[in-house]
Amino acid sequence: MTTRTSNAEATASRRSQIIEATIRTVAEVGMAQTTFARIATRGGLSSTRLISYHFDSKTALMEATVAHVYRSIDEFLAARVSDDPASRPIQPIGTIAPPSGTSSASDELRAYIVGAALYIDTHREDMRALQSIFAASHAASYDPGALQADPEGGPMRHLEAILRRGIEQREFRDLDPLVIAAMIQRPIEALPQLLANRPEIDPHRYATELADAVDHATRLSGI
């Protein structure tokens, strides 16, 4: 049992090493120029065979990389509950219980917007890599675009669920959840490039302005 556990831990550690090297490589040279050889060099691996042993194709590696970043975003949002009780991960994280107590739909929208902006600010390489993978994936056979304003994507479903709850609880006006979810998600997707081009932007101020605009767009008339 100990040997089996050690082997599993070694495998997980190696996969994590490869994925981290992939993120740094894609962020630096772009998806199109990323090769197993470049990843091996960046990750300090002795051979590309160490990569192909764990990932049988570049597509498989990129899918695992996208999943890794998504998981990182969820962990970041879940950890922010100590600073903002309304913060929730986009997807449930293993056996971690959701925060106790209930928050308003408005508070959860604001927590998502602020949390996503802070993640983007503190994980710029991860976001550059993610966007490069998305840009190259349009012609690919898979579509890992769940971070995009795609109705089937995880963030969009997360936002739409919050918006529908706000409508049902008479916290929000009778709005279209898809439209408002896209209105929230698109500026979040744009933030990595804005930060690259306009380094003077304050991500927290950006998020606060967006959250205020969403609050005005969703509130019941007269409130």
Coordinates of C-alpha atoms in Angstrom, one line a residue:
M1 CA 0.0 0.0 0.0
T2 CA 2.8 2.4 0.9
T3 CA 4.6 1.7 -2.4
R4 CA 1.4 2.2 -4.4
T5 CA 0.7 5.5 -2.6
S6 CA 4.3 6.6 -3.2
N7 CA 4.0 5.8 -6.9
A8 CA 0.7 7.7 -7.2
E9 CA 2.2 10.7 -5.4
A10 CA 5.3 10.6 -7.7
T11 CA 3.0 10.4 -10.8
A12 CA 0.9 13.4 -9.6
S13 CA 4.1 15.4 -8.8
R14 CA 5.5 14.7 -12.2
R15 CA 2.3 15.6 -14.0
S16 CA 2.1 18.8 -12.0
Q17 CA 5.7 19.7 -12.9
I18 CA 4.9 19.2 -16.6
I19 CA 1.7 21.2 -16.4
E20 CA 3.5 24.1 -14.6
A21 CA 6.2 24.1 -17.2
T22 CA 3.6 24.0 -20.0
I23 CA 1.9 27.1 -18.5
R24 CA 5.2 29.0 -18.4
T25 CA 6.1 28.0 -21.9
V26 CA 2.8 28.8 -23.5
A27 CA 2.7 32.2 -21.6
E28 CA 6.1 33.0 -23.0
V29 CA 6.0 31.8 -26.6
G30 CA 2.3 31.1 -27.3
M31 CA 0.4 27.9 -27.9
A32 CA 1.6 27.5 -31.6
Q33 CA 5.3 27.7 -30.7
T34 CA 5.0 25.4 -27.7
T35 CA 6.6 22.0 -28.2
F36 CA 7.4 19.1 -25.8
A37 CA 11.1 20.0 -26.3
R38 CA 10.5 23.5 -25.1
I39 CA 8.4 22.3 -22.2
A40 CA 11.1 19.8 -21.2
T41 CA 13.7 22.5 -21.2
R42 CA 11.5 24.9 -19.1
G43 CA 10.6 22.1 -16.7
G44 CA 14.2 20.8 -16.3
L45 CA 13.2 17.4 -17.7
S46 CA 15.9 15.1 -19.1
S47 CA 13.8 14.0 -22.0
T48 CA 10.5 14.7 -23.8
R49 CA 9.7 11.0 -23.2
L50 CA 8.9 12.0 -19.6
I51 CA 6.1 14.2 -21.0
S52 CA 4.7 11.7 -23.5
Y53 CA 4.7 9.0 -20.8
H54 CA 2.0 11.1 -19.0
F55 CA 0.4 12.8 -21.9
D56 CA 0.1 11.0 -25.2
S57 CA -0.5 14.2 -27.3
K58 CA -0.2 17.9 -27.2
T59 CA -4.0 18.1 -27.1
A60 CA -4.2 15.9 -24.0
L61 CA -1.5 18.0 -22.3
M62 CA -3.4 21.3 -23.1
E63 CA -6.7 19.8 -21.9
A64 CA -5.0 18.9 -18.6
T65 CA -3.4 22.4 -18.4
V66 CA -6.8 24.1 -18.9
A67 CA -8.3 21.8 -16.2
H68 CA -5.4 22.6 -13.9
V69 CA -6.0 26.4 -14.2
Y70 CA -9.8 26.0 -13.7
R71 CA -9.1 24.1 -10.5
S72 CA -6.7 26.8 -9.4
I73 CA -9.4 29.5 -10.0
D74 CA -11.9 27.5 -8.0
E75 CA -9.4 27.0 -5.1
F76 CA -8.7 30.7 -5.2
L77 CA -12.4 31.6 -5.0
A78 CA -13.0 29.1 -2.3
A79 CA -10.1 30.4 -0.2
R80 CA -11.4 34.0 -0.4
V81 CA -14.4 33.1 1.8
S82 CA -12.3 34.2 4.8
D83 CA -12.2 37.7 3.3
D84 CA -15.6 37.6 1.6
P85 CA -18.2 35.2 2.9
A86 CA -20.1 35.4 -0.4
S87 CA -17.2 34.0 -2.4
R88 CA -18.0 30.6 -4.1
P89 CA -16.0 28.4 -6.4
I90 CA -17.4 28.0 -9.9
Q91 CA -17.4 24.2 -9.5
P92 CA -17.5 22.2 -6.2
I93 CA -14.1 21.2 -5.0
G94 CA -13.9 17.6 -3.9
T95 CA -15.3 17.1 -0.4
I96 CA -14.8 20.7 0.7
A97 CA -18.1 21.8 2.2
P98 CA -19.6 25.1 0.9
P99 CA -19.5 28.0 3.3
S100 CA -22.1 27.9 6.0
G101 CA -24.8 30.6 5.9
T102 CA -26.5 32.2 3.0
S103 CA -25.5 35.2 1.0
S104 CA -27.6 37.3 -1.3
A105 CA -27.4 36.8 -5.0
S106 CA -26.1 40.3 -5.4
D107 CA -23.3 39.6 -2.9
E108 CA -22.3 36.4 -4.7
L109 CA -22.1 38.2 -8.1
R110 CA -19.9 40.9 -6.6
A111 CA -17.7 38.3 -4.9
Y112 CA -17.3 36.4 -8.2
I113 CA -16.4 39.6 -10.1
V114 CA -13.8 40.8 -7.5
G115 CA -12.4 37.3 -6.9
A116 CA -12.0 36.7 -10.7
A117 CA -10.2 40.0 -11.2
L118 CA -7.9 39.4 -8.2
Y119 CA -7.0 35.9 -9.6
I120 CA -6.3 37.4 -13.0
D121 CA -4.0 40.0 -11.4
T122 CA -2.0 37.5 -9.3
H123 CA -1.9 34.7 -11.9
R124 CA -1.0 36.6 -15.1
E125 CA 1.1 33.8 -16.7
D126 CA -1.7 31.3 -16.1
M127 CA -4.2 33.6 -17.8
R128 CA -1.8 34.3 -20.8
A129 CA -1.4 30.6 -21.2
L130 CA -5.1 30.0 -21.0
Q131 CA -6.0 32.6 -23.5
S132 CA -3.3 31.4 -25.9
I133 CA -4.7 27.9 -25.7
F134 CA -8.3 29.2 -26.3
A135 CA -7.1 31.2 -29.3
A136 CA -5.5 28.1 -30.9
S137 CA -8.4 25.8 -30.0
H138 CA -10.9 27.2 -32.5
A139 CA -9.6 24.9 -35.2
A140 CA -9.0 22.0 -32.9
S141 CA -11.3 19.1 -32.3
Y142 CA -11.9 20.0 -28.6
D143 CA -13.1 23.2 -27.1
P144 CA -11.8 23.9 -23.6
G145 CA -13.5 27.3 -23.7
A146 CA -15.4 27.1 -20.4
L147 CA -13.8 30.3 -19.2
Q148 CA -15.3 32.1 -22.2
A149 CA -18.7 33.7 -22.3
D150 CA -20.1 30.4 -23.7
P151 CA -23.6 29.4 -22.5
E152 CA -22.3 25.9 -21.9
G153 CA -19.2 27.1 -20.0
G154 CA -18.7 26.7 -16.3
P155 CA -18.5 30.4 -15.4
M156 CA -21.6 31.2 -17.4
R157 CA -23.6 28.4 -15.8
H158 CA -22.4 29.7 -12.4
L159 CA -23.5 33.2 -13.1
E160 CA -26.8 32.3 -14.7
A161 CA -27.6 30.1 -11.6
I162 CA -27.0 33.1 -9.3
L163 CA -29.0 35.4 -11.5
R164 CA -32.0 33.0 -11.6
R165 CA -31.9 32.7 -7.8
G166 CA -31.9 36.4 -7.5
I167 CA -35.0 36.6 -9.8
E168 CA -36.8 33.9 -7.9
Q169 CA -36.1 35.5 -4.5
R170 CA -37.3 38.9 -5.9
E171 CA -33.9 40.4 -5.4
F172 CA -33.4 41.1 -9.1
R173 CA -35.8 42.4 -11.7
D174 CA -37.2 40.1 -14.4
L175 CA -34.0 40.0 -16.5
D176 CA -32.5 37.6 -19.0
P177 CA -29.8 35.6 -17.1
L178 CA -27.9 34.7 -20.2
V179 CA -27.5 38.4 -21.3
I180 CA -26.5 39.6 -17.9
A181 CA -24.1 36.7 -17.4
A182 CA -22.4 37.5 -20.7
M183 CA -22.3 41.2 -19.7
I184 CA -20.3 40.1 -16.6
Q185 CA -18.1 37.5 -18.1
R186 CA -16.9 39.4 -21.2
P187 CA -15.2 42.2 -19.2
I188 CA -13.6 39.6 -17.0
E189 CA -12.2 37.8 -20.1
A190 CA -10.9 41.1 -21.4
L191 CA -9.0 42.0 -18.2
P192 CA -5.8 40.0 -18.9
Q193 CA -5.1 41.8 -22.2
L194 CA -6.1 45.1 -20.7
L195 CA -3.6 44.6 -17.9
A196 CA -0.9 43.7 -20.4
N197 CA -1.6 46.8 -22.5
R198 CA -2.5 49.2 -19.7
P199 CA -0.4 48.3 -16.6
E200 CA -1.7 51.3 -14.7
I201 CA -5.2 49.7 -14.4
D202 CA -6.1 48.9 -10.9
P203 CA -7.8 45.4 -11.1
H204 CA -9.7 46.0 -7.8
R205 CA -11.1 49.3 -9.1
Y206 CA -11.9 47.7 -12.4
A207 CA -13.9 44.9 -10.6
T208 CA -15.7 47.3 -8.3
E209 CA -16.8 49.5 -11.2
L210 CA -18.1 46.4 -13.0
A211 CA -19.8 45.1 -9.9
D212 CA -21.5 48.5 -9.4
A213 CA -22.7 48.5 -13.0
V214 CA -24.1 45.0 -12.6
D215 CA -25.9 46.0 -9.4
H216 CA -27.6 48.9 -11.2
A217 CA -28.5 46.6 -14.2
T218 CA -30.1 43.9 -12.0
R219 CA -31.9 45.6 -9.2
L220 CA -35.6 45.9 -9.0
S221 CA -37.1 49.1 -10.1
G222 CA -37.4 51.6 -7.3
I223 CA -34.7 49.9 -5.1

